[in-house]
N, CA and C of each residue as an Amber inpcrd file, in Angstrom:
protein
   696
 103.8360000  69.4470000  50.1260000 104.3650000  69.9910000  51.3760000
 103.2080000  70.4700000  52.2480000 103.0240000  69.9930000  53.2760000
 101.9480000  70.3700000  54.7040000 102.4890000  72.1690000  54.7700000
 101.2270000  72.1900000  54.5450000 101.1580000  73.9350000  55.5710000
 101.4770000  74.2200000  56.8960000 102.0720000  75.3590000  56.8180000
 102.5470000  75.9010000  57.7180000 101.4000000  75.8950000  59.4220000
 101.4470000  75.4000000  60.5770000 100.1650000  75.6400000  61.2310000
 101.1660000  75.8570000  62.2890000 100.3640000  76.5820000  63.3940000
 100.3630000  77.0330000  64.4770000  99.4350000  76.7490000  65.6030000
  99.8050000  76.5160000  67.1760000  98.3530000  76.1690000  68.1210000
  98.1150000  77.5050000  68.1020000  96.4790000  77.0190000  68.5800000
  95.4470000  78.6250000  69.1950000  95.0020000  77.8820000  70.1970000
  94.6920000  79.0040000  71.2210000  93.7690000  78.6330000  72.1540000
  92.3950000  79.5450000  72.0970000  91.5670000  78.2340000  72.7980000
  90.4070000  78.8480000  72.8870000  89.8540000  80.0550000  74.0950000
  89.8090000  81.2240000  73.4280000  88.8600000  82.0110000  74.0830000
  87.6800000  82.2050000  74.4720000  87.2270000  81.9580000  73.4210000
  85.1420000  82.0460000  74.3010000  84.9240000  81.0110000  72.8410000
  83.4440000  80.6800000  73.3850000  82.4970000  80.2650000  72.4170000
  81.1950000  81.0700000  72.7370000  80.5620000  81.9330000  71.6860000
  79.2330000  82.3920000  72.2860000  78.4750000  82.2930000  71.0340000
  76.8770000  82.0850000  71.6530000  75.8580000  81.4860000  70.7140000
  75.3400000  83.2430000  69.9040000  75.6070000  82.8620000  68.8130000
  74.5570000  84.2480000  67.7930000  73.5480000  84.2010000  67.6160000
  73.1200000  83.2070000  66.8820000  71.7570000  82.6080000  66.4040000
  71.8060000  81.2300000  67.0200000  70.3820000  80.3700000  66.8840000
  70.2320000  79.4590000  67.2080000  71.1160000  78.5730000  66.4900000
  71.4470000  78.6990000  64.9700000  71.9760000  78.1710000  64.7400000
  73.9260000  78.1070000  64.4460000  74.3500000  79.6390000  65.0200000
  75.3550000  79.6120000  64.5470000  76.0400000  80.3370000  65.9500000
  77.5310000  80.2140000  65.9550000  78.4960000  80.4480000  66.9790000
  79.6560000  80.9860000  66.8110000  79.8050000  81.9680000  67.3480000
  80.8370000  82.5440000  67.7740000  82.4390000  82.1330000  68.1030000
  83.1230000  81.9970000  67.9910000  84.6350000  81.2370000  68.1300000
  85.6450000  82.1400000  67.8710000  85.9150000  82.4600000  69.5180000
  87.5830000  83.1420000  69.5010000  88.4060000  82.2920000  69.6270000
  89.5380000  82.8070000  68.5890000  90.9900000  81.7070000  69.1070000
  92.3200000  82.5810000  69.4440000  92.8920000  82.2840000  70.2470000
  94.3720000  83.0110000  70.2730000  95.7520000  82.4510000  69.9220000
  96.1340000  82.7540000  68.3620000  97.2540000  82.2830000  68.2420000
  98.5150000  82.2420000  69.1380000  99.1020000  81.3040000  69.6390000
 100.5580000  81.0520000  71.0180000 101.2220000  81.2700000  70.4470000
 101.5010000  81.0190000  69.2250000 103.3480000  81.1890000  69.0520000
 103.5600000  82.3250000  68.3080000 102.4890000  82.7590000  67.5360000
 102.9130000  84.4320000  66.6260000 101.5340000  84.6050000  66.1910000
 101.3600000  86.5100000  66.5090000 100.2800000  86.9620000  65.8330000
 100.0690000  86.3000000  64.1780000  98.8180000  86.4700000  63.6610000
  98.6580000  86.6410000  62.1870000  97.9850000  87.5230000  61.4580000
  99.1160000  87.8500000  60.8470000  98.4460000  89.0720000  59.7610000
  97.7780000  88.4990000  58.7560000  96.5970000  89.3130000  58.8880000
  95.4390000  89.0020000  57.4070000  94.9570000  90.1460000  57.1340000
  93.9380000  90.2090000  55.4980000  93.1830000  90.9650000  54.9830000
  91.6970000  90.2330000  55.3270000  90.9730000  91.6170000  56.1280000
  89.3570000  91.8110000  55.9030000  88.5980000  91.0670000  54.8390000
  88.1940000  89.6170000  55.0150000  87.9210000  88.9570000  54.0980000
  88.4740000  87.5350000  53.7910000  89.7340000  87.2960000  54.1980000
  90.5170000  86.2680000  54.0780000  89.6970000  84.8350000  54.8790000
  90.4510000  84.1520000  55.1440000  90.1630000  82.4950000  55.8710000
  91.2740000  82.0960000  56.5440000  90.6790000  81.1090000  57.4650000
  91.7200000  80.4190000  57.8480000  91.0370000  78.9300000  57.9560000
  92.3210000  78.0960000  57.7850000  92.0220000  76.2830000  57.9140000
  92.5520000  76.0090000  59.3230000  90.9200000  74.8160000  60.1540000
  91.5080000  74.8250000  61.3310000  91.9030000  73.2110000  60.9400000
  92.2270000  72.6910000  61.9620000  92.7160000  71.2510000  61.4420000
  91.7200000  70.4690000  62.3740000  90.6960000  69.5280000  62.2920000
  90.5090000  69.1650000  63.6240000  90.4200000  67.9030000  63.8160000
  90.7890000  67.0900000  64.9570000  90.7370000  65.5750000  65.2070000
  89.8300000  64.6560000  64.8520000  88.9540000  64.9290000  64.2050000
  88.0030000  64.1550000  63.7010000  87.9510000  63.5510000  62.5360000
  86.7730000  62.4140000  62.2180000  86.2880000  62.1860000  60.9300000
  87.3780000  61.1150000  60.6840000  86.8430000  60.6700000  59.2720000
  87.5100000  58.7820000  59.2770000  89.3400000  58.9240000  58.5710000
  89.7370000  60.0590000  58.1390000  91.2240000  60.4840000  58.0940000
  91.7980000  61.3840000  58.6630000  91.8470000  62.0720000  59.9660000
  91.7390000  63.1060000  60.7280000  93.4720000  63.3770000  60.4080000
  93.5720000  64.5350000  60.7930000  92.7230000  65.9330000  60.6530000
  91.7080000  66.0000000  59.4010000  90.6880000  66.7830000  59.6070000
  89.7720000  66.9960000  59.2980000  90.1170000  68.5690000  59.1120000
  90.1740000  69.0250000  58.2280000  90.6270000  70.4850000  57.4820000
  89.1500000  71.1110000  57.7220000  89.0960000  72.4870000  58.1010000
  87.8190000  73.1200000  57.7090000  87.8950000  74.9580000  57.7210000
  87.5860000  75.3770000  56.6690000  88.0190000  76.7440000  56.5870000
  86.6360000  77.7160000  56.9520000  87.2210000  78.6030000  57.6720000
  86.3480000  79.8780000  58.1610000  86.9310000  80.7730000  57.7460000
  85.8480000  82.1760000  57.6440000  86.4820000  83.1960000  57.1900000
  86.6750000  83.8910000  58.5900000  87.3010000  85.6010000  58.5130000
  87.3090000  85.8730000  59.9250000  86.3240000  86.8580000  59.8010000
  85.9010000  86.9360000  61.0560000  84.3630000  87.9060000  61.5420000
  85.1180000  89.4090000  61.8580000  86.5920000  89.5070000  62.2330000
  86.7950000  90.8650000  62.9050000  87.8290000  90.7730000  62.4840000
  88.2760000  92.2790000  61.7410000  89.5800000  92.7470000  61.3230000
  90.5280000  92.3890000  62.3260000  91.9830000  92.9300000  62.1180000
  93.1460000  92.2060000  62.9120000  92.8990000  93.3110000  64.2570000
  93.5210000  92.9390000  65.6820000  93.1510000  94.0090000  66.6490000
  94.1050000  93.9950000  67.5580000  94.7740000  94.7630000  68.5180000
  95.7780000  94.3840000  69.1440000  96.4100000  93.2920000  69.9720000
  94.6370000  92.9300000  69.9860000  94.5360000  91.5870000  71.2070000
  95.4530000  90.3500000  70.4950000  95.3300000  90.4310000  68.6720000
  95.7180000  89.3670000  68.2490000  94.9840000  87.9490000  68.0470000
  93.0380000  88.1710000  68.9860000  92.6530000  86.8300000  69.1160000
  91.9470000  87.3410000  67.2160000  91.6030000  86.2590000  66.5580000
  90.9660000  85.7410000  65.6310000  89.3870000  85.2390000  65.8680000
  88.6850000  85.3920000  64.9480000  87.2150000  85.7450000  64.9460000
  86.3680000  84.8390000  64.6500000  85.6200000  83.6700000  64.5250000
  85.2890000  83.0080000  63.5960000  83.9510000  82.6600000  63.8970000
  82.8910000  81.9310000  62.8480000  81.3370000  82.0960000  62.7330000
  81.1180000  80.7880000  62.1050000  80.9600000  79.6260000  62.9660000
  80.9540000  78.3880000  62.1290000  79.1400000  78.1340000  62.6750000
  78.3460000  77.7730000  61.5370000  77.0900000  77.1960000  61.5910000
  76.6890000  75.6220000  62.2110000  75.5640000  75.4240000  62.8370000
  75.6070000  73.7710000  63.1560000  75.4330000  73.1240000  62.2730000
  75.6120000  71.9750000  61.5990000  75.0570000  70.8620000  60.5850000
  74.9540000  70.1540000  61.3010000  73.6270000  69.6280000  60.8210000
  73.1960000  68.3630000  61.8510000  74.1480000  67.2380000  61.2260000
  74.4350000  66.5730000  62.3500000  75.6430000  65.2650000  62.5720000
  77.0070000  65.9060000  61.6800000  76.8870000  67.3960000  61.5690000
  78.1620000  67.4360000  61.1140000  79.7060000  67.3100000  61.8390000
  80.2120000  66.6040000  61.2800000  81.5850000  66.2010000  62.2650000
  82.2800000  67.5740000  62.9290000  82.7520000  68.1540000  61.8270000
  83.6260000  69.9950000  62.2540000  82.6050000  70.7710000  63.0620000
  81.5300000  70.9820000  63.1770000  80.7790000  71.8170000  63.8220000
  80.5860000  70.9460000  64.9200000  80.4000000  69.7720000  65.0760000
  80.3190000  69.3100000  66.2870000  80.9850000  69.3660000  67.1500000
  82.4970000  68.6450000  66.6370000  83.8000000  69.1510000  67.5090000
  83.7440000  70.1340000  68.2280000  83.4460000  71.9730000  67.1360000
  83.6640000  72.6270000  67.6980000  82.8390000  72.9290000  68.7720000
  81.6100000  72.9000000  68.6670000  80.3870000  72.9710000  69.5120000
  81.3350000  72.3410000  70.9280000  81.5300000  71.4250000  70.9480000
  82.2490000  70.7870000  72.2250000  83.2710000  71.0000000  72.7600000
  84.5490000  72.6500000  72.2970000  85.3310000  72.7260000  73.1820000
  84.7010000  73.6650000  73.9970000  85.8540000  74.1450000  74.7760000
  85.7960000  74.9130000  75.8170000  86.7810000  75.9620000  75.8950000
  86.9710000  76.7390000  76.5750000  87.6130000  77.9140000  77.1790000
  89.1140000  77.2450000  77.2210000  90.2680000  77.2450000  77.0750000
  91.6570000  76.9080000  77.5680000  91.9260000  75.9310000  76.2940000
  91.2660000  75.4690000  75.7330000  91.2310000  73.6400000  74.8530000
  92.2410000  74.4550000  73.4370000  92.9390000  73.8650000  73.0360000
  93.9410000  74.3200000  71.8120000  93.5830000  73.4290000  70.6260000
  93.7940000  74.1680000  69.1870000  93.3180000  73.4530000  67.8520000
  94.5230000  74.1000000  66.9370000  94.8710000  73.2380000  65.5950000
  95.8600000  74.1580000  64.9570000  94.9190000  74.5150000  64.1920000
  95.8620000  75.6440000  63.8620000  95.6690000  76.4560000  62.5530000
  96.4670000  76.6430000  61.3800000  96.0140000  77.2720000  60.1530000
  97.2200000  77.8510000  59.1750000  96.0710000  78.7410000  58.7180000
  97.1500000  78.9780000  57.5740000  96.2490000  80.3420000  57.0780000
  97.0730000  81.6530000  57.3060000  97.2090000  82.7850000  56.8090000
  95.4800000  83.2050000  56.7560000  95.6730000  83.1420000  54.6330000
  94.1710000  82.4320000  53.9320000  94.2240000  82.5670000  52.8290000
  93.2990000  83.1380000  52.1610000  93.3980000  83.1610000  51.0530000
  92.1200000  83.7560000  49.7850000  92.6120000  85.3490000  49.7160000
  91.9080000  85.5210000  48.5120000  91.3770000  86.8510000  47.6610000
  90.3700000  87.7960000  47.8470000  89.5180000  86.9010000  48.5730000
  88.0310000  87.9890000  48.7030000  88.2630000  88.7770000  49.0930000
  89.2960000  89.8920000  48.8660000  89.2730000  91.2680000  49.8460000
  89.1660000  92.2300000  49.3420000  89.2150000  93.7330000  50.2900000
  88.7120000  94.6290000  49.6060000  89.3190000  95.2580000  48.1440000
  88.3420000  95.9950000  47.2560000  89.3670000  96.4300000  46.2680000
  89.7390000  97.7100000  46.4730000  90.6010000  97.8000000  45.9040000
  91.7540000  99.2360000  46.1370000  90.7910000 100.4880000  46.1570000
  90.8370000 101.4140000  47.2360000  89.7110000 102.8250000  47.2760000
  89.5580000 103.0460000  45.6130000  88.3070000 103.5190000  45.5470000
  87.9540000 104.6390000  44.6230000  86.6880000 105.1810000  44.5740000
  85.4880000 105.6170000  43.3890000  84.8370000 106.2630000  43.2970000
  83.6730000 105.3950000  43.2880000  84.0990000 103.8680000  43.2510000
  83.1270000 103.3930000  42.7360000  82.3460000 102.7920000  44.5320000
  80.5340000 102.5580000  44.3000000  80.0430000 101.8730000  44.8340000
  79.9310000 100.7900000  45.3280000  80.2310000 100.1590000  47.1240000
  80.6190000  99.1720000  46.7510000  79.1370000  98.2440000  47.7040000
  79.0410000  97.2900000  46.3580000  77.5620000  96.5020000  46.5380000
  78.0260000  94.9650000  47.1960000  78.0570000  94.9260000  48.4440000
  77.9750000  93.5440000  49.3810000  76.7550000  92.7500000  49.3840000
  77.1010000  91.7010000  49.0460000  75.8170000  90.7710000  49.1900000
  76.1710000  89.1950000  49.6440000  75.3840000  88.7170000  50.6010000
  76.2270000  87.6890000  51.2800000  74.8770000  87.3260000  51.9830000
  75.0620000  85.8060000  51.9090000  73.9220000  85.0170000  52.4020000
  74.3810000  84.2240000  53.8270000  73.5660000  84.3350000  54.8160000
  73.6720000  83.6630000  56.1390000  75.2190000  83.9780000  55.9300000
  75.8120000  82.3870000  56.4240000  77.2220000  83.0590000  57.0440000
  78.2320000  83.3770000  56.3120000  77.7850000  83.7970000  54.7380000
  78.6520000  84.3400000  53.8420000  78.6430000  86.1060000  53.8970000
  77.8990000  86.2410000  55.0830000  77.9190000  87.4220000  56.0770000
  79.4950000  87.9500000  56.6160000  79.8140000  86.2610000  56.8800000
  81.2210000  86.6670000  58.1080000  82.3650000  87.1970000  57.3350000
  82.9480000  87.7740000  56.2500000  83.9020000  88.0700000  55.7570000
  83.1440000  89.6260000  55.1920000  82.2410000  89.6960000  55.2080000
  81.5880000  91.1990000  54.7520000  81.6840000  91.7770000  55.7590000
  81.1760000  91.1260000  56.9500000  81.3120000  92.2320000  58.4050000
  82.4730000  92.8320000  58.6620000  83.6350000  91.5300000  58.4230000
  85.0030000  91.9000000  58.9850000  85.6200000  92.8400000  57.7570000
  85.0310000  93.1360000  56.5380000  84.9570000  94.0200000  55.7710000
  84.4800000  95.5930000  56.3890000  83.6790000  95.3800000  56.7050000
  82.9420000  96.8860000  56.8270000  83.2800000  97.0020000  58.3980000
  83.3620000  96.5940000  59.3430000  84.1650000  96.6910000  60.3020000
  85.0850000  97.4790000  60.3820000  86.2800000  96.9190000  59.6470000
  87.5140000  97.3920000  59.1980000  87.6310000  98.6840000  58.7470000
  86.5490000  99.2120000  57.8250000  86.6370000 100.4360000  57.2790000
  85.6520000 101.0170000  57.9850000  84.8440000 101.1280000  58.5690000
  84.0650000 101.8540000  60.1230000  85.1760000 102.4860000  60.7960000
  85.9040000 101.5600000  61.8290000  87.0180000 101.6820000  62.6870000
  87.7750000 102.5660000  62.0300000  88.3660000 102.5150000  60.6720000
  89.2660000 103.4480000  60.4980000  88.5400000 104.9210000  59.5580000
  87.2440000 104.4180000  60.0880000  86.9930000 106.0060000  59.5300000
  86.8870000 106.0360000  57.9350000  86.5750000 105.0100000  57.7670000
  87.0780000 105.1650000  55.7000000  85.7760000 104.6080000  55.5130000
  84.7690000 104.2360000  55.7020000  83.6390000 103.1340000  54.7710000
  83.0370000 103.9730000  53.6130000  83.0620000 103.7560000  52.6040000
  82.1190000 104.2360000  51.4500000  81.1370000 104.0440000  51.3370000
  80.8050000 104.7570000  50.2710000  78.9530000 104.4280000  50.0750000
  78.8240000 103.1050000  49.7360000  78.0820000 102.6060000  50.5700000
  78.2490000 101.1240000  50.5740000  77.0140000 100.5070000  51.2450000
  76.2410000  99.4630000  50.2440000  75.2510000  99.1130000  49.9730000
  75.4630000  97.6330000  50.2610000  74.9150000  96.9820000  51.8210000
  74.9710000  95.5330000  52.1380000  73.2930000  94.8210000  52.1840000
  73.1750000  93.9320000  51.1510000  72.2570000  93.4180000  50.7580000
  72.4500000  91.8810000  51.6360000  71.5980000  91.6350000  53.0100000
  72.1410000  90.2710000  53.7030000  71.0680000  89.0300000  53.7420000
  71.1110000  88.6060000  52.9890000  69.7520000  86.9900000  53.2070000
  70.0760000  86.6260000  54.1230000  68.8410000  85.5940000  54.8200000
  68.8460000  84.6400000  56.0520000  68.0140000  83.6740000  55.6180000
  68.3530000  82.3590000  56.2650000  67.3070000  81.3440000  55.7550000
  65.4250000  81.6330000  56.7430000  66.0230000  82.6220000  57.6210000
  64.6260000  82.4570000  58.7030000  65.0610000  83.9510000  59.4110000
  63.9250000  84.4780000  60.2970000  64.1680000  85.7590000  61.3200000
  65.0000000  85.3940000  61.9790000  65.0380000  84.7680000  62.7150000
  66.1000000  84.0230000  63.7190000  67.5030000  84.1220000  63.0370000
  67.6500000  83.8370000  62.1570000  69.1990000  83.6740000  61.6690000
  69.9930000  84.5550000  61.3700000  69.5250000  86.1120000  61.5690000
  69.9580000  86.9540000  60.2670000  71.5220000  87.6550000  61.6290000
  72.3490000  87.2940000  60.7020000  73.5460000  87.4790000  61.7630000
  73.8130000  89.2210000  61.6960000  74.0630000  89.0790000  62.8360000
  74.3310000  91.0430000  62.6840000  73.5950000  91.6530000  62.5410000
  72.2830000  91.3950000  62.6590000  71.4650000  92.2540000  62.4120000
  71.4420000  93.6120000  62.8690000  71.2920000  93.2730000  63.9220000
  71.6110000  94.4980000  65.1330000  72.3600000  95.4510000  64.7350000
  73.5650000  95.0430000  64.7070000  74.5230000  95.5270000  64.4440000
  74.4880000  96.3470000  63.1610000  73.8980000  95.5830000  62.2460000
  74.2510000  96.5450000  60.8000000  72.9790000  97.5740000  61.1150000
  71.9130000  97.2930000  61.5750000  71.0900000  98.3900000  61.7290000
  71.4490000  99.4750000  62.3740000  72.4710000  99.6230000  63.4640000
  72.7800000 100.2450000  64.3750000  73.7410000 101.1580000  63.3360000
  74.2610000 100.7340000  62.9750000  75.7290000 101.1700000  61.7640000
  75.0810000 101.8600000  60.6780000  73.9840000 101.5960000  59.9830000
  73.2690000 102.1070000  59.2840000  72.8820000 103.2660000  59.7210000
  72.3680000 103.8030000  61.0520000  71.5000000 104.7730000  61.4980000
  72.7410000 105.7630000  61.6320000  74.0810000 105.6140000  62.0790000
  74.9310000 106.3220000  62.1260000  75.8360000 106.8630000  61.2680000
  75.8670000 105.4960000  60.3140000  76.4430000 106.1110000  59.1540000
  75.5250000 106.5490000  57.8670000  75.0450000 107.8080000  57.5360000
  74.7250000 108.1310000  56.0480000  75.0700000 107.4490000  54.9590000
  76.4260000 107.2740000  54.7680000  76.8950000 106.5100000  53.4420000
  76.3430000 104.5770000  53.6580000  76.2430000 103.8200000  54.5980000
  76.0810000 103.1480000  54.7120000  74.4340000 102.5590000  54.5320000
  73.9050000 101.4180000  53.7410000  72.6900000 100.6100000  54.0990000
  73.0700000  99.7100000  54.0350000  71.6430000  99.4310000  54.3670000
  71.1860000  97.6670000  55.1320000  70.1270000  97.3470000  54.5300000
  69.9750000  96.3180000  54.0760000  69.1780000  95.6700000  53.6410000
  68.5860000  94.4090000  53.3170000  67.8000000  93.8980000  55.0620000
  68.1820000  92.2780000  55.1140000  66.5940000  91.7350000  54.5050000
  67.1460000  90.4610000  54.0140000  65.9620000  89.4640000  53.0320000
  66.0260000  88.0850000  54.1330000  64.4650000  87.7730000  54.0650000
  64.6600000  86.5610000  54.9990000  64.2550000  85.8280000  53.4600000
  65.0060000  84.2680000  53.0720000  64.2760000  83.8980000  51.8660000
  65.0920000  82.4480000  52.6840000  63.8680000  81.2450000  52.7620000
  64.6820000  79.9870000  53.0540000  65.2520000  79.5290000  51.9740000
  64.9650000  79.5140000  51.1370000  65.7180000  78.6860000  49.7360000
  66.9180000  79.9720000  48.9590000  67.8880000  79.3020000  49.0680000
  69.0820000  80.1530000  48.7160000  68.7280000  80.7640000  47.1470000
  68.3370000  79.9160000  46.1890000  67.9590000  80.5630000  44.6260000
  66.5610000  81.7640000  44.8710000  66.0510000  82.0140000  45.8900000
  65.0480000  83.0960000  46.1220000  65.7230000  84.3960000  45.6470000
  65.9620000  84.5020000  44.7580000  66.6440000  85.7400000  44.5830000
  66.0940000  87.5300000  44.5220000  64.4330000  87.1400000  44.1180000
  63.9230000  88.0420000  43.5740000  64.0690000  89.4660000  44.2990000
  63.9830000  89.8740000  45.0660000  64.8080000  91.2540000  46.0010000
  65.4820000  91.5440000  45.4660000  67.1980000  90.9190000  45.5290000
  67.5450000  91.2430000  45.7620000  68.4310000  91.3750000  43.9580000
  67.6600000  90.7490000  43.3260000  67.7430000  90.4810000  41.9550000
  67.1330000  92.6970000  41.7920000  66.3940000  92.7040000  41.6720000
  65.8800000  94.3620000  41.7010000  66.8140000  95.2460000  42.4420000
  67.0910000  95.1170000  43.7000000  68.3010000  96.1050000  44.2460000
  69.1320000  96.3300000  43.2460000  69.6100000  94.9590000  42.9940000
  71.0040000  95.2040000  41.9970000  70.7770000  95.8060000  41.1020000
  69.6410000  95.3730000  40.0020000  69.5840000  96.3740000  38.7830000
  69.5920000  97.9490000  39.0820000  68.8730000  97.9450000  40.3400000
  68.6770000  99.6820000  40.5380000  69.8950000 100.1850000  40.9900000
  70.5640000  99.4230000  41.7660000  71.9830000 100.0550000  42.2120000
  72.9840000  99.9650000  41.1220000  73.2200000  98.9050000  40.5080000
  74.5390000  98.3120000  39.6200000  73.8930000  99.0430000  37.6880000
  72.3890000  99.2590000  37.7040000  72.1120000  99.1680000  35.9620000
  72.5590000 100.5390000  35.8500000  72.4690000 100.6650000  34.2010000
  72.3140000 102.0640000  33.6220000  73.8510000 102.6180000  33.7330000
  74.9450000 101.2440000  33.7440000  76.3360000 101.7480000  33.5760000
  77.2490000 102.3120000  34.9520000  76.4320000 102.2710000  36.2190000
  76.6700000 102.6670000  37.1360000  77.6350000 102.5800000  38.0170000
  78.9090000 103.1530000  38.3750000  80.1520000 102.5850000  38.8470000
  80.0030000 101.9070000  40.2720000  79.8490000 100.3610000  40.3250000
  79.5460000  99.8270000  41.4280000  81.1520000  98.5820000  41.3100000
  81.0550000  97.9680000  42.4800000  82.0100000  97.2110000  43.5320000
  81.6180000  96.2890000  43.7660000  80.6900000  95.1210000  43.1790000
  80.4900000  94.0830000  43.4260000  80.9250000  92.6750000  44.1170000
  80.6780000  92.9260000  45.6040000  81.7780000  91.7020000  46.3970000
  80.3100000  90.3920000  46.8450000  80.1750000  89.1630000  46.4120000
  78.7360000  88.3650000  46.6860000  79.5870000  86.8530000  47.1390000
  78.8830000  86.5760000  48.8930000  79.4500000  85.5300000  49.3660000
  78.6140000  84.9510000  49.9140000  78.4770000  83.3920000  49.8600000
  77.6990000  82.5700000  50.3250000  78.0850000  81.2160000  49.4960000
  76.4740000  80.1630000  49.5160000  77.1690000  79.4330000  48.6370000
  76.5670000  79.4910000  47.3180000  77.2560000  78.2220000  46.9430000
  77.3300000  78.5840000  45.2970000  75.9020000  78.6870000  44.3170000
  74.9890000  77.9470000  44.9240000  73.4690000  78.3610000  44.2170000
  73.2310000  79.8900000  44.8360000  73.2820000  80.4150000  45.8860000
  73.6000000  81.9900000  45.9710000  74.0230000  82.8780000  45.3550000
  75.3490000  82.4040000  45.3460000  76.4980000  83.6200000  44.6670000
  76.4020000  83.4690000  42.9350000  76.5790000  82.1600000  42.4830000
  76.5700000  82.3250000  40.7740000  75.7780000  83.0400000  39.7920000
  74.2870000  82.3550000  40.7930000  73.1300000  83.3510000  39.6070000
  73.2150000  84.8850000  39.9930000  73.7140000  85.2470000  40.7040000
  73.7700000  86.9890000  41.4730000  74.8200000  87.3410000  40.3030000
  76.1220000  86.5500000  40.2490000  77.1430000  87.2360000  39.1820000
  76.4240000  86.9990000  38.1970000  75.6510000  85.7120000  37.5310000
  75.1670000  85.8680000  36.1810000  74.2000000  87.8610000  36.1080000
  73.8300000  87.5890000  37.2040000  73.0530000  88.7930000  36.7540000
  73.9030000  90.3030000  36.2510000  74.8410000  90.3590000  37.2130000
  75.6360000  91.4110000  37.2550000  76.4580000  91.2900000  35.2690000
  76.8160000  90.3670000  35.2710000  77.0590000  89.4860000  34.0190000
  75.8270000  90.5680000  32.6060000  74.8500000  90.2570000  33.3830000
  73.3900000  90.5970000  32.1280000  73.5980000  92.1420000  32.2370000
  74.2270000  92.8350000  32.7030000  74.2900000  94.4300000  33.4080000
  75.3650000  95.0100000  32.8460000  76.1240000  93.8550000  32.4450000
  77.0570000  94.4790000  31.5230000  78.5580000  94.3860000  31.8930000
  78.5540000  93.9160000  33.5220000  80.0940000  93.5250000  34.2720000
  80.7820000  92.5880000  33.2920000  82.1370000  92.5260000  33.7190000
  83.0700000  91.7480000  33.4900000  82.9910000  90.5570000  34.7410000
  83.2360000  89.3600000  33.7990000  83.3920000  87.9840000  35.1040000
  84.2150000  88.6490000  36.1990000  85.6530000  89.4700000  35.5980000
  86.3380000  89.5460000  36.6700000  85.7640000  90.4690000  37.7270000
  84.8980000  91.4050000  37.4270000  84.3420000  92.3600000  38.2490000
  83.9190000  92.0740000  39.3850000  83.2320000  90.9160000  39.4660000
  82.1920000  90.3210000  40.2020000  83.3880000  89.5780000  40.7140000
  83.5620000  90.0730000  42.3570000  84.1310000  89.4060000  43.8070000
  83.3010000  88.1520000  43.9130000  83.8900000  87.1670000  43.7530000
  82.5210000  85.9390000  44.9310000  83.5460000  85.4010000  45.7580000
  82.6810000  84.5470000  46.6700000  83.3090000  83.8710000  47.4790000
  82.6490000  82.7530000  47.8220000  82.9050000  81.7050000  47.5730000
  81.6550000  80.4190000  47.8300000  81.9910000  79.1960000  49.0220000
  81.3910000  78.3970000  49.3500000  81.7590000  77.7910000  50.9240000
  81.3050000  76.1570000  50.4810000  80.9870000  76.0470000  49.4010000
  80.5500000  74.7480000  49.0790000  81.2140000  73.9560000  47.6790000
């Protein structure tokens, strides 16, 4: 059975990094409720069996406006990023969704350790976003790779958030090769070792995120402990 989809229209497109973009959409026929963290599948006209399925996570908690958030990267000759690269302001795409697990876990005492590579960024922001706005963020420790200076999404932003919030850090790694782990391999032991009640949420892709849980894994977590979220 085909999923449920709905049109959006396009609101803006604006450039972040050189390599990555910004994409508002406004669902027409009914808001959608999601969790900080979730995805959505857009459908798009392309590629040699079209639709062409492609899932984003969302960049910004739900807001009255109702528009939806999204952070898609360029691939060179990639079909979905190209498309999108080429609408415009008014142009409509379906959607469904909103899906996945990656979301937050239920309040408590424990520490919660974000780690997310390039645009496995975009579901952490709309994480800590979410709990900014409402006044709730915990001590909470965001560890963010970039493949280059140029790329590091939010930067700004989390620095800015950092300086205001006490409970909150930042802590960005430029490393081009995603298995570069060594940073951020040490944060963790110092934050997560010695039995320490931490919150482990790690998104990107999968040479990123796996060896990070193996580690958490060597520390003494449970598989289930360890949040991932992978894009590949």
């Amino acid at each position: 059975m085909a999923e449920p989809t709905q049109i959006a229209e396009i609101v803006s497109l604006t450039t972040l990094t050189p390599h990555t973009t910004e994409l508002v959409l406004r669902p027409i026929e009914h808001p959608l409720s999601f969790k900080p963290g979730q995805w959505i599948s857009l459908q798009l006209p392309v590629g040699d069996h079209p639709p062409l399925n492609r899932a984003y996570s969302l960049a910004e908690p739900p807001s009255p406006s109702g528009h939806l958030t999204l952070v898609f990267d360029h691939v060179p000759r990639g079909k979905g990023s190209g498309y999108l690269s080429s609408l415009k302001s008014g142009d409509l795409i379906p959607l469904s969704g909103p899906y996945g697990h990656f979301v937050l876990p239920e309040p408590d005492s424990k520490h919660l350790l974000l780690i997310g590579r390039y645009s496995g960024l975009v579901p952490l922001r709309c994480m800590i976003r979410s709990l900014a706005q409402q006044d709730s963020l915990p001590s909470t420790t965001l560890i963010a790779q970039a493949p280059d200076a140029a790329e590091q999404l939010y930067h700004e932003e989390f620095i800015a958030l950092a300086a205001s919030h006490s409970n909150f850090r930042y802590l960005p790694f430029v490393n081009e090769a995603p298995g570069s782990h060594a940073e951020t391999v040490e944060v963790i032991k110092q934050i997560a070792g010695n039995g320490r009640q931490v919150a482990p949420m790690i998104a990107g892709i999968k040479s990123f995120a796996r060896p990070l849980r193996a580690i958490f894994m060597e520390l003494g977590f449970d598989r289930r402990e360890v949040k991932l979220e992978t894009y590949d």
